[in-house]
Amino acid sequence: MKNQKIIQKIINYIDSILKYTNDVDCDEFRNNSMMVEACVFNLSQIGELVNKLDKEYFSKYNEVPWFKIRGLRNRIVHDYEGVNLNLIWEIIDMDIKILKEQLLKLIN
């Protein structure tokens, strides 16, 4: 049950990112510092929540890129000035929707 609640919180952060970036292109994203900060914050929170999942959960659902999510969180938290906005945009534009679909399957 704990893992299910964490997954739902992660989905909520993903929904926030998708809401902020709806109908936005890469240039608009890069030029909107509030949007960038909000999305980067939400991505870091997702990574933080992944750290709270049971280790067995990682193995059971190994199709989800848990370690990449945690790695992104660490990169954001420990090297904010060095965060690559092109990478962040790529994650938002392509990967985050796939992640949401994967996570929805885990709670349904």
mmCIF file of C-alpha atoms in Angstrom:
data_model
loop_
_atom_site.group_PDB
_atom_site.id
_atom_site.type_symbol
_atom_site.label_atom_id
_atom_site.label_comp_id
_atom_site.label_asym_id
_atom_site.label_seq_id
_atom_site.Cartn_x
_atom_site.Cartn_y
_atom_site.Cartn_z
ATOM 1 C CA MET A 1 0.000 0.000 0.000
ATOM 2 C CA LYS A 2 2.875 2.364 0.797
ATOM 3 C CA ASN A 3 4.320 1.882 -2.677
ATOM 4 C CA GLN A 4 0.943 2.545 -4.294
ATOM 5 C CA LYS A 5 0.629 5.874 -2.458
ATOM 6 C CA ILE A 6 4.122 6.869 -3.564
ATOM 7 C CA ILE A 7 3.335 5.979 -7.169
ATOM 8 C CA GLN A 8 0.176 8.105 -7.021
ATOM 9 C CA LYS A 9 2.188 11.063 -5.697
ATOM 10 C CA ILE A 10 4.674 10.628 -8.547
ATOM 11 C CA ILE A 11 1.804 10.634 -11.047
ATOM 12 C CA ASN A 12 0.533 13.867 -9.468
ATOM 13 C CA TYR A 13 3.945 15.507 -10.019
ATOM 14 C CA ILE A 14 3.951 14.258 -13.607
ATOM 15 C CA ASP A 15 0.487 15.747 -14.107
ATOM 16 C CA SER A 16 1.771 19.092 -12.834
ATOM 17 C CA ILE A 17 4.664 19.025 -15.297
ATOM 18 C CA LEU A 18 2.323 18.137 -18.157
ATOM 19 C CA LYS A 19 -0.058 20.925 -17.166
ATOM 20 C CA TYR A 20 2.742 23.515 -17.005
ATOM 21 C CA THR A 21 4.153 22.512 -20.386
ATOM 22 C CA ASN A 22 0.933 21.902 -22.308
ATOM 23 C CA ASP A 23 1.162 23.544 -25.751
ATOM 24 C CA VAL A 24 4.699 24.788 -25.026
ATOM 25 C CA ASP A 25 7.727 24.231 -27.231
ATOM 26 C CA CYS A 26 11.365 23.986 -26.210
ATOM 27 C CA ASP A 27 12.116 27.681 -26.774
ATOM 28 C CA GLU A 28 9.118 28.809 -24.745
ATOM 29 C CA PHE A 29 10.157 26.423 -21.994
ATOM 30 C CA ARG A 30 13.777 27.609 -21.920
ATOM 31 C CA ASN A 31 12.709 31.267 -21.837
ATOM 32 C CA ASN A 32 10.273 30.882 -18.958
ATOM 33 C CA SER A 33 12.334 30.636 -15.784
ATOM 34 C CA MET A 34 9.310 29.991 -13.567
ATOM 35 C CA MET A 35 8.249 27.074 -15.746
ATOM 36 C CA VAL A 36 11.775 25.684 -15.801
ATOM 37 C CA GLU A 37 12.101 25.941 -12.018
ATOM 38 C CA ALA A 38 8.660 24.406 -11.436
ATOM 39 C CA CYS A 39 9.352 21.480 -13.760
ATOM 40 C CA VAL A 40 12.848 20.862 -12.422
ATOM 41 C CA PHE A 41 11.463 20.942 -8.873
ATOM 42 C CA ASN A 42 8.768 18.418 -9.779
ATOM 43 C CA LEU A 43 11.314 16.155 -11.462
ATOM 44 C CA SER A 44 13.493 16.273 -8.351
ATOM 45 C CA GLN A 45 10.476 15.424 -6.183
ATOM 46 C CA ILE A 46 9.736 12.431 -8.399
ATOM 47 C CA GLY A 47 13.291 11.210 -7.851
ATOM 48 C CA GLU A 48 12.975 11.787 -4.126
ATOM 49 C CA LEU A 49 9.816 9.679 -4.004
ATOM 50 C CA VAL A 50 11.445 6.890 -6.000
ATOM 51 C CA ASN A 51 14.038 6.699 -3.214
ATOM 52 C CA LYS A 52 11.205 5.852 -0.791
ATOM 53 C CA LEU A 53 9.951 2.843 -2.729
ATOM 54 C CA ASP A 54 10.777 -0.615 -1.389
ATOM 55 C CA LYS A 55 13.814 -2.177 -3.051
ATOM 56 C CA GLU A 56 11.758 -5.248 -3.978
ATOM 57 C CA TYR A 57 9.417 -2.952 -5.898
ATOM 58 C CA PHE A 58 12.299 -1.982 -8.205
ATOM 59 C CA SER A 59 12.925 -5.623 -9.071
ATOM 60 C CA LYS A 60 9.264 -6.469 -9.484
ATOM 61 C CA TYR A 61 8.685 -3.599 -11.927
ATOM 62 C CA ASN A 62 12.068 -3.351 -13.580
ATOM 63 C CA GLU A 63 10.611 -1.994 -16.843
ATOM 64 C CA VAL A 64 10.386 1.400 -15.126
ATOM 65 C CA PRO A 65 13.703 3.302 -15.303
ATOM 66 C CA TRP A 66 13.965 3.744 -11.518
ATOM 67 C CA PHE A 67 17.726 4.284 -11.478
ATOM 68 C CA LYS A 68 17.604 6.902 -14.234
ATOM 69 C CA ILE A 69 14.903 8.757 -12.313
ATOM 70 C CA ARG A 70 17.005 8.711 -9.153
ATOM 71 C CA GLY A 71 20.069 9.724 -11.139
ATOM 72 C CA LEU A 72 18.260 12.736 -12.569
ATOM 73 C CA ARG A 73 17.191 13.756 -9.074
ATOM 74 C CA ASN A 74 20.780 13.562 -7.870
ATOM 75 C CA ARG A 75 21.991 15.585 -10.830
ATOM 76 C CA ILE A 76 19.387 18.282 -10.215
ATOM 77 C CA VAL A 77 19.936 18.494 -6.470
ATOM 78 C CA HIS A 78 23.722 18.420 -6.489
ATOM 79 C CA ASP A 79 24.457 20.406 -9.639
ATOM 80 C CA TYR A 80 21.519 22.717 -10.312
ATOM 81 C CA GLU A 81 23.572 25.256 -12.239
ATOM 82 C CA GLY A 82 24.767 22.468 -14.484
ATOM 83 C CA VAL A 83 21.313 21.099 -15.328
ATOM 84 C CA ASN A 84 21.050 20.632 -19.070
ATOM 85 C CA LEU A 85 17.791 22.261 -20.148
ATOM 86 C CA ASN A 86 17.822 20.389 -23.447
ATOM 87 C CA LEU A 87 17.871 17.117 -21.512
ATOM 88 C CA ILE A 88 15.130 18.333 -19.167
ATOM 89 C CA TRP A 89 12.987 19.319 -22.143
ATOM 90 C CA GLU A 90 13.597 15.959 -23.822
ATOM 91 C CA ILE A 91 12.468 14.185 -20.656
ATOM 92 C CA ILE A 92 9.357 16.355 -20.438
ATOM 93 C CA ASP A 93 8.562 16.166 -24.136
ATOM 94 C CA MET A 94 9.134 12.449 -24.678
ATOM 95 C CA ASP A 95 9.800 10.413 -21.557
ATOM 96 C CA ILE A 96 7.417 11.736 -18.909
ATOM 97 C CA LYS A 97 4.254 10.583 -20.730
ATOM 98 C CA ILE A 98 5.692 7.094 -21.127
ATOM 99 C CA LEU A 99 6.593 7.041 -17.437
ATOM 100 C CA LYS A 100 3.063 8.068 -16.512
ATOM 101 C CA GLU A 101 1.620 5.222 -18.602
ATOM 102 C CA GLN A 102 3.969 2.739 -16.925
ATOM 103 C CA LEU A 103 3.034 3.977 -13.462
ATOM 104 C CA LEU A 104 -0.692 3.971 -14.155
ATOM 105 C CA LYS A 105 -0.412 0.272 -14.986
ATOM 106 C CA LEU A 106 1.139 -0.322 -11.562
ATOM 107 C CA ILE A 107 -1.774 1.190 -9.658
ATOM 108 C CA ASN A 108 -4.656 -0.093 -11.811
#
